[in-house]
Amino acid sequence: MSPPRSFTARFALLLVAGIVAAIIFAPLAAVAVVHAGWRYPFPRIFDRTVMGTLLIAMLFAARDLNLASLMSRGFRHPAAPSIARAIRGFAVAMIAIAILFGLALAVGGGGIGDHEAAAALIPKYFLSAIAIAFIEEAFFRAFLLRGMTGDFGNRVALIASAAIYAIAHLVRSPARFYVTGYEPAAGLITLAHSIDQFADPAIAIPTLIGLFLLGIVLGEAYILTGSVYFSIGLHCGFVLGAKMWPKIILNRAAIPWWIAGGGAIPLIGGAAAWVIAIGILAALRQITGAKNGSPDYADART
């Protein structure tokens, strides 16, 4: 039986292989963590192991997936214009976050807190936000979106990759349990709990809508510009805002759902964030400076 030829089918097989490998190796990793004197909940170890095994699987199949080509296309362009696009994306995100924070403060979400301590955390959160944005845009846009374009075309690939992006952020175990020895079933238990966040549709569905719209915005920015730099800046700003939200908006109980959202990812599940995302999407061509889309990306088939 010949291996599948489409990018999407190959990636699906690698994803399954990475998860199976994580189920096997995560309990061993947990033992190593305990012996090293560290203490981390097993679901966190499992998540990191999945990332590691999936990365190894992708590198192993790099030629079949055109990994090097996809990455080089996503990250090409001279340094100066790339940095300028990233800064522009970050500025757009900061404006959006400022609007959401302003709405929250206007309805009484300020409370009392140590704002100097919150400000001191910005450099740490900023570095974390850059790392998250870089990794996720490389994977979801440069790799997944561009790769799926060859199978389905721009529009279908954009919608499919945004849906995967949204679901991936909720498919993780919310449970916090620890293992002190070798527990071979711990990986399967964690995997079974990975859909627990979908148990409450009132929280899961708004969060999925917000993440899907964000994925559409980030993906459309990639299609228009032909690179990940604007998307990285935009993504970094949103992550920074989400991290600062609980430090600045202390009286969250006073904020209506349409501003605060709900669940594990604040802001994104609120209708205000959806409206802002749709507004950014409508203005993306002007914001990014793209005239007729990226000539090297439009209607691309890799």
GROMACS .gro file of C-alpha atoms in nm:
model
  302
    1MET     CA    1   0.000   0.000   0.000
    2SER     CA    2   0.154   0.330  -0.111
    3PRO     CA    3   0.176   0.621   0.136
    4PRO     CA    4  -0.075   0.908   0.095
    5ARG     CA    5   0.038   1.178  -0.144
    6SER     CA    6  -0.153   1.476  -0.008
    7PHE     CA    7   0.002   1.702   0.253
    8THR     CA    8  -0.308   1.687   0.474
    9ALA     CA    9  -0.320   1.306   0.482
   10ARG     CA   10   0.051   1.283   0.559
   11PHE     CA   11   0.019   1.536   0.837
   12ALA     CA   12  -0.281   1.351   0.985
   13LEU     CA   13  -0.079   1.029   1.000
   14LEU     CA   14   0.211   1.210   1.166
   15LEU     CA   15  -0.024   1.367   1.420
   16VAL     CA   16  -0.159   1.025   1.516
   17ALA     CA   17   0.194   0.885   1.535
   18GLY     CA   18   0.305   1.175   1.756
   19ILE     CA   19   0.014   1.127   1.997
   20VAL     CA   20   0.071   0.750   2.020
   21ALA     CA   21   0.441   0.811   2.087
   22ALA     CA   22   0.353   1.066   2.356
   23ILE     CA   23   0.121   0.816   2.528
   24ILE     CA   24   0.415   0.576   2.549
   25PHE     CA   25   0.693   0.818   2.638
   26ALA     CA   26   0.517   1.075   2.861
   27PRO     CA   27   0.507   0.839   3.164
   28LEU     CA   28   0.882   0.784   3.119
   29ALA     CA   29   0.936   1.158   3.094
   30ALA     CA   30   0.738   1.203   3.416
   31VAL     CA   31   0.971   0.960   3.595
   32ALA     CA   32   1.270   1.158   3.469
   33VAL     CA   33   1.113   1.481   3.592
   34VAL     CA   34   1.058   1.334   3.939
   35HIS     CA   35   1.415   1.202   3.956
   36ALA     CA   36   1.544   1.546   3.856
   37GLY     CA   37   1.368   1.693   4.160
   38TRP     CA   38   1.109   1.891   3.965
   39ARG     CA   39   0.737   1.893   4.023
   40TYR     CA   40   0.504   1.944   3.729
   41PRO     CA   41   0.147   1.819   3.677
   42PHE     CA   42   0.141   1.522   3.442
   43PRO     CA   43  -0.094   1.685   3.184
   44ARG     CA   44   0.167   1.957   3.134
   45ILE     CA   45   0.435   1.692   3.082
   46PHE     CA   46   0.206   1.513   2.838
   47ASP     CA   47   0.141   1.832   2.638
   48ARG     CA   48   0.515   1.902   2.608
   49THR     CA   49   0.580   1.541   2.511
   50VAL     CA   50   0.318   1.560   2.235
   51MET     CA   51   0.488   1.873   2.103
   52GLY     CA   52   0.825   1.699   2.110
   53THR     CA   53   0.713   1.376   1.946
   54LEU     CA   54   0.519   1.564   1.679
   55LEU     CA   55   0.824   1.779   1.604
   56ILE     CA   56   1.042   1.468   1.574
   57ALA     CA   57   0.785   1.307   1.343
   58MET     CA   58   0.774   1.621   1.128
   59LEU     CA   59   1.152   1.634   1.102
   60PHE     CA   60   1.161   1.264   1.016
   61ALA     CA   61   0.913   1.325   0.732
   62ALA     CA   62   1.046   1.669   0.640
   63ARG     CA   63   1.111   1.581   0.277
   64ASP     CA   64   0.763   1.436   0.220
   65LEU     CA   65   0.603   1.738   0.387
   66ASN     CA   66   0.823   1.994   0.206
   67LEU     CA   67   0.900   2.131   0.551
   68ALA     CA   68   1.210   2.330   0.454
   69SER     CA   69   1.037   2.485   0.154
   70LEU     CA   70   0.728   2.583   0.354
   71MET     CA   71   0.936   2.742   0.630
   72SER     CA   72   1.160   2.931   0.388
   73ARG     CA   73   0.856   3.072   0.207
   74GLY     CA   74   0.690   3.176   0.531
   75PHE     CA   75   0.998   3.350   0.669
   76ARG     CA   76   1.148   3.502   0.357
   77HIS     CA   77   1.167   3.877   0.283
   78PRO     CA   78   1.438   4.124   0.388
   79ALA     CA   79   1.486   4.194   0.757
   80ALA     CA   80   1.382   4.560   0.768
   81PRO     CA   81   1.041   4.523   0.596
   82SER     CA   82   0.976   4.208   0.802
   83ILE     CA   83   1.042   4.386   1.131
   84ALA     CA   84   0.824   4.678   1.019
   85ARG     CA   85   0.537   4.438   0.941
   86ALA     CA   86   0.575   4.265   1.277
   87ILE     CA   87   0.568   4.601   1.457
   88ARG     CA   88   0.259   4.704   1.259
   89GLY     CA   89   0.083   4.380   1.353
   90PHE     CA   90   0.178   4.428   1.718
   91ALA     CA   91   0.044   4.786   1.713
   92VAL     CA   92  -0.289   4.669   1.569
   93ALA     CA   93  -0.319   4.408   1.844
   94MET     CA   94  -0.235   4.664   2.113
   95ILE     CA   95  -0.510   4.894   1.986
   96ALA     CA   96  -0.757   4.606   2.000
   97ILE     CA   97  -0.644   4.510   2.351
   98ALA     CA   98  -0.665   4.873   2.466
   99ILE     CA   99  -1.027   4.885   2.347
  100LEU     CA  100  -1.113   4.567   2.539
  101PHE     CA  101  -0.934   4.686   2.852
  102GLY     CA  102  -1.104   5.025   2.824
  103LEU     CA  103  -1.446   4.860   2.803
  104ALA     CA  104  -1.366   4.643   3.106
  105LEU     CA  105  -1.245   4.937   3.314
  106ALA     CA  106  -1.547   5.142   3.212
  107VAL     CA  107  -1.788   4.888   3.358
  108GLY     CA  108  -1.599   4.863   3.688
  109GLY     CA  109  -1.341   4.591   3.628
  110GLY     CA  110  -1.043   4.784   3.762
  111GLY     CA  111  -1.048   4.689   4.126
  112ILE     CA  112  -0.744   4.749   4.344
  113GLY     CA  113  -0.409   4.592   4.272
  114ASP     CA  114  -0.035   4.646   4.249
  115HIS     CA  115  -0.009   4.795   3.901
  116GLU     CA  116   0.365   4.856   3.943
  117ALA     CA  117   0.413   4.483   3.998
  118ALA     CA  118   0.197   4.416   3.693
  119ALA     CA  119   0.408   4.653   3.483
  120ALA     CA  120   0.724   4.477   3.602
  121LEU     CA  121   0.591   4.153   3.451
  122ILE     CA  122   0.558   4.301   3.101
  123PRO     CA  123   0.916   4.217   2.987
  124LYS     CA  124   0.874   3.856   3.099
  125TYR     CA  125   0.532   3.823   2.939
  126PHE     CA  126   0.655   3.996   2.623
  127LEU     CA  127   0.936   3.745   2.572
  128SER     CA  128   0.692   3.460   2.633
  129ALA     CA  129   0.443   3.614   2.389
  130ILE     CA  130   0.711   3.643   2.119
  131ALA     CA  131   0.806   3.277   2.163
  132ILE     CA  132   0.443   3.161   2.150
  133ALA     CA  133   0.366   3.377   1.847
  134PHE     CA  134   0.677   3.263   1.659
  135ILE     CA  135   0.616   2.892   1.721
  136GLU     CA  136   0.242   2.898   1.652
  137GLU     CA  137   0.267   3.111   1.338
  138ALA     CA  138   0.546   2.892   1.203
  139PHE     CA  139   0.331   2.584   1.262
  140PHE     CA  140  -0.025   2.695   1.191
  141ARG     CA  141   0.039   2.944   0.912
  142ALA     CA  142   0.375   2.881   0.741
  143PHE     CA  143   0.348   2.502   0.771
  144LEU     CA  144  -0.016   2.396   0.806
  145LEU     CA  145  -0.202   2.667   0.613
  146ARG     CA  146   0.051   2.683   0.332
  147GLY     CA  147   0.075   2.305   0.314
  148MET     CA  148  -0.302   2.257   0.302
  149THR     CA  149  -0.329   2.521   0.029
  150GLY     CA  150  -0.170   2.273  -0.209
  151ASP     CA  151  -0.453   2.028  -0.138
  152PHE     CA  152  -0.754   2.258  -0.118
  153GLY     CA  153  -0.669   2.610  -0.235
  154ASN     CA  154  -0.648   2.928  -0.027
  155ARG     CA  155  -1.004   2.965   0.103
  156VAL     CA  156  -1.070   2.609   0.213
  157ALA     CA  157  -0.719   2.580   0.362
  158LEU     CA  158  -0.774   2.907   0.552
  159ILE     CA  159  -1.100   2.785   0.706
  160ALA     CA  160  -0.966   2.436   0.783
  161SER     CA  161  -0.643   2.561   0.940
  162ALA     CA  162  -0.833   2.819   1.150
  163ALA     CA  163  -1.066   2.543   1.275
  164ILE     CA  164  -0.768   2.324   1.367
  165TYR     CA  165  -0.606   2.623   1.540
  166ALA     CA  166  -0.920   2.684   1.748
  167ILE     CA  167  -0.972   2.320   1.845
  168ALA     CA  168  -0.604   2.266   1.929
  169HIS     CA  169  -0.621   2.536   2.196
  170LEU     CA  170  -0.903   2.358   2.378
  171VAL     CA  171  -0.797   1.995   2.331
  172ARG     CA  172  -0.594   1.962   2.647
  173SER     CA  173  -0.661   1.819   2.989
  174PRO     CA  174  -0.777   2.077   3.246
  175ALA     CA  175  -0.704   1.830   3.525
  176ARG     CA  176  -0.396   1.880   3.742
  177PHE     CA  177  -0.263   1.555   3.879
  178TYR     CA  178   0.086   1.436   3.961
  179VAL     CA  179   0.262   1.105   3.922
  180THR     CA  180   0.552   1.001   4.142
  181GLY     CA  181   0.645   0.678   3.965
  182TYR     CA  182   0.597   0.498   3.638
  183GLU     CA  183   0.226   0.502   3.549
  184PRO     CA  184   0.191   0.350   3.199
  185ALA     CA  185  -0.177   0.445   3.169
  186ALA     CA  186  -0.125   0.811   3.264
  187GLY     CA  187  -0.095   0.919   2.901
  188LEU     CA  188  -0.420   0.750   2.801
  189ILE     CA  189  -0.598   0.902   3.103
  190THR     CA  190  -0.475   1.249   3.010
  191LEU     CA  191  -0.576   1.201   2.648
  192ALA     CA  192  -0.925   1.094   2.758
  193HIS     CA  193  -0.959   1.414   2.962
  194SER     CA  194  -0.838   1.632   2.674
  195ILE     CA  195  -1.194   1.691   2.557
  196ASP     CA  196  -1.324   1.789   2.902
  197GLN     CA  197  -1.326   2.157   2.809
  198PHE     CA  198  -1.596   2.080   2.551
  199ALA     CA  199  -1.828   1.949   2.824
  200ASP     CA  200  -1.981   2.293   2.883
  201PRO     CA  201  -2.099   2.428   2.545
  202ALA     CA  202  -2.183   2.764   2.700
  203ILE     CA  203  -1.810   2.821   2.757
  204ALA     CA  204  -1.654   2.609   2.482
  205ILE     CA  205  -1.855   2.740   2.186
  206PRO     CA  206  -1.789   3.115   2.243
  207THR     CA  207  -1.420   3.039   2.296
  208LEU     CA  208  -1.409   2.832   1.977
  209ILE     CA  209  -1.578   3.112   1.783
  210GLY     CA  210  -1.325   3.365   1.908
  211LEU     CA  211  -1.026   3.141   1.837
  212PHE     CA  212  -1.162   3.055   1.492
  213LEU     CA  213  -1.204   3.422   1.403
  214LEU     CA  214  -0.854   3.495   1.530
  215GLY     CA  215  -0.721   3.206   1.321
  216ILE     CA  216  -0.898   3.350   1.015
  217VAL     CA  217  -0.744   3.693   1.078
  218LEU     CA  218  -0.393   3.554   1.127
  219GLY     CA  219  -0.424   3.325   0.826
  220GLU     CA  220  -0.564   3.597   0.598
  221ALA     CA  221  -0.277   3.825   0.701
  222TYR     CA  222  -0.037   3.550   0.597
  223ILE     CA  223  -0.210   3.506   0.261
  224LEU     CA  224  -0.211   3.880   0.191
  225THR     CA  225   0.152   3.940   0.285
  226GLY     CA  226   0.305   3.605   0.186
  227SER     CA  227   0.498   3.586   0.514
  228VAL     CA  228   0.437   3.529   0.885
  229TYR     CA  229   0.580   3.856   1.017
  230PHE     CA  230   0.262   4.062   1.043
  231SER     CA  231   0.085   3.758   1.191
  232ILE     CA  232   0.362   3.713   1.448
  233GLY     CA  233   0.332   4.074   1.562
  234LEU     CA  234  -0.048   4.052   1.580
  235HIS     CA  235  -0.036   3.720   1.763
  236CYS     CA  236   0.228   3.848   2.008
  237GLY     CA  237   0.012   4.146   2.101
  238PHE     CA  238  -0.295   3.934   2.168
  239VAL     CA  239  -0.098   3.689   2.383
  240LEU     CA  240   0.054   3.976   2.583
  241GLY     CA  241  -0.292   4.124   2.636
  242ALA     CA  242  -0.435   3.791   2.752
  243LYS     CA  243  -0.150   3.748   3.000
  244MET     CA  244  -0.190   4.100   3.140
  245TRP     CA  245  -0.569   4.076   3.164
  246PRO     CA  246  -0.587   3.907   3.509
  247LYS     CA  247  -0.315   4.140   3.645
  248ILE     CA  248  -0.493   4.462   3.548
  249ILE     CA  249  -0.863   4.370   3.536
  250LEU     CA  250  -0.910   4.253   3.893
  251ASN     CA  251  -1.285   4.282   3.940
  252ARG     CA  252  -1.372   4.040   3.659
  253ALA     CA  253  -1.702   3.942   3.822
  254ALA     CA  254  -1.837   4.288   3.739
  255ILE     CA  255  -1.763   4.251   3.366
  256PRO     CA  256  -2.035   4.117   3.132
  257TRP     CA  257  -1.958   3.810   2.923
  258TRP     CA  258  -1.958   4.002   2.597
  259ILE     CA  259  -1.639   4.174   2.712
  260ALA     CA  260  -1.468   3.914   2.931
  261GLY     CA  261  -1.565   3.593   2.757
  262GLY     CA  262  -1.506   3.286   2.972
  263GLY     CA  263  -1.315   2.964   3.011
  264ALA     CA  264  -0.940   2.917   3.019
  265ILE     CA  265  -0.869   3.182   2.752
  266PRO     CA  266  -0.999   3.526   2.858
  267LEU     CA  267  -1.125   3.795   2.621
  268ILE     CA  268  -1.141   3.580   2.308
  269GLY     CA  269  -1.478   3.429   2.400
  270GLY     CA  270  -1.654   3.765   2.428
  271ALA     CA  271  -1.862   3.923   2.154
  272ALA     CA  272  -1.656   4.243   2.176
  273ALA     CA  273  -1.345   4.050   2.070
  274TRP     CA  274  -1.539   3.889   1.783
  275VAL     CA  275  -1.646   4.230   1.653
  276ILE     CA  276  -1.289   4.359   1.675
  277ALA     CA  277  -1.156   4.051   1.493
  278ILE     CA  278  -1.411   4.096   1.213
  279GLY     CA  279  -1.320   4.465   1.190
  280ILE     CA  280  -0.949   4.384   1.162
  281LEU     CA  281  -1.027   4.122   0.899
  282ALA     CA  282  -1.226   4.372   0.692
  283ALA     CA  283  -0.941   4.625   0.706
  284LEU     CA  284  -0.650   4.382   0.668
  285ARG     CA  285  -0.565   4.475   0.310
  286GLN     CA  286  -0.526   4.840   0.409
  287ILE     CA  287  -0.354   4.762   0.741
  288THR     CA  288  -0.095   4.529   0.589
  289GLY     CA  289  -0.037   4.746   0.286
  290ALA     CA  290  -0.111   4.457   0.049
  291LYS     CA  291  -0.245   4.587  -0.282
  292ASN     CA  292  -0.359   4.275  -0.464
  293GLY     CA  293  -0.251   4.009  -0.222
  294SER     CA  294   0.084   3.835  -0.223
  295PRO     CA  295   0.174   3.756  -0.586
  296ASP     CA  296   0.376   3.453  -0.481
  297TYR     CA  297   0.095   3.318  -0.263
  298ALA     CA  298  -0.231   3.390  -0.445
  299ASP     CA  299  -0.392   3.072  -0.572
  300ALA     CA  300  -0.071   2.887  -0.479
  301ARG     CA  301  -0.049   2.513  -0.520
  302THR     CA  302   0.253   2.360  -0.351
   0.00000   0.00000   0.00000
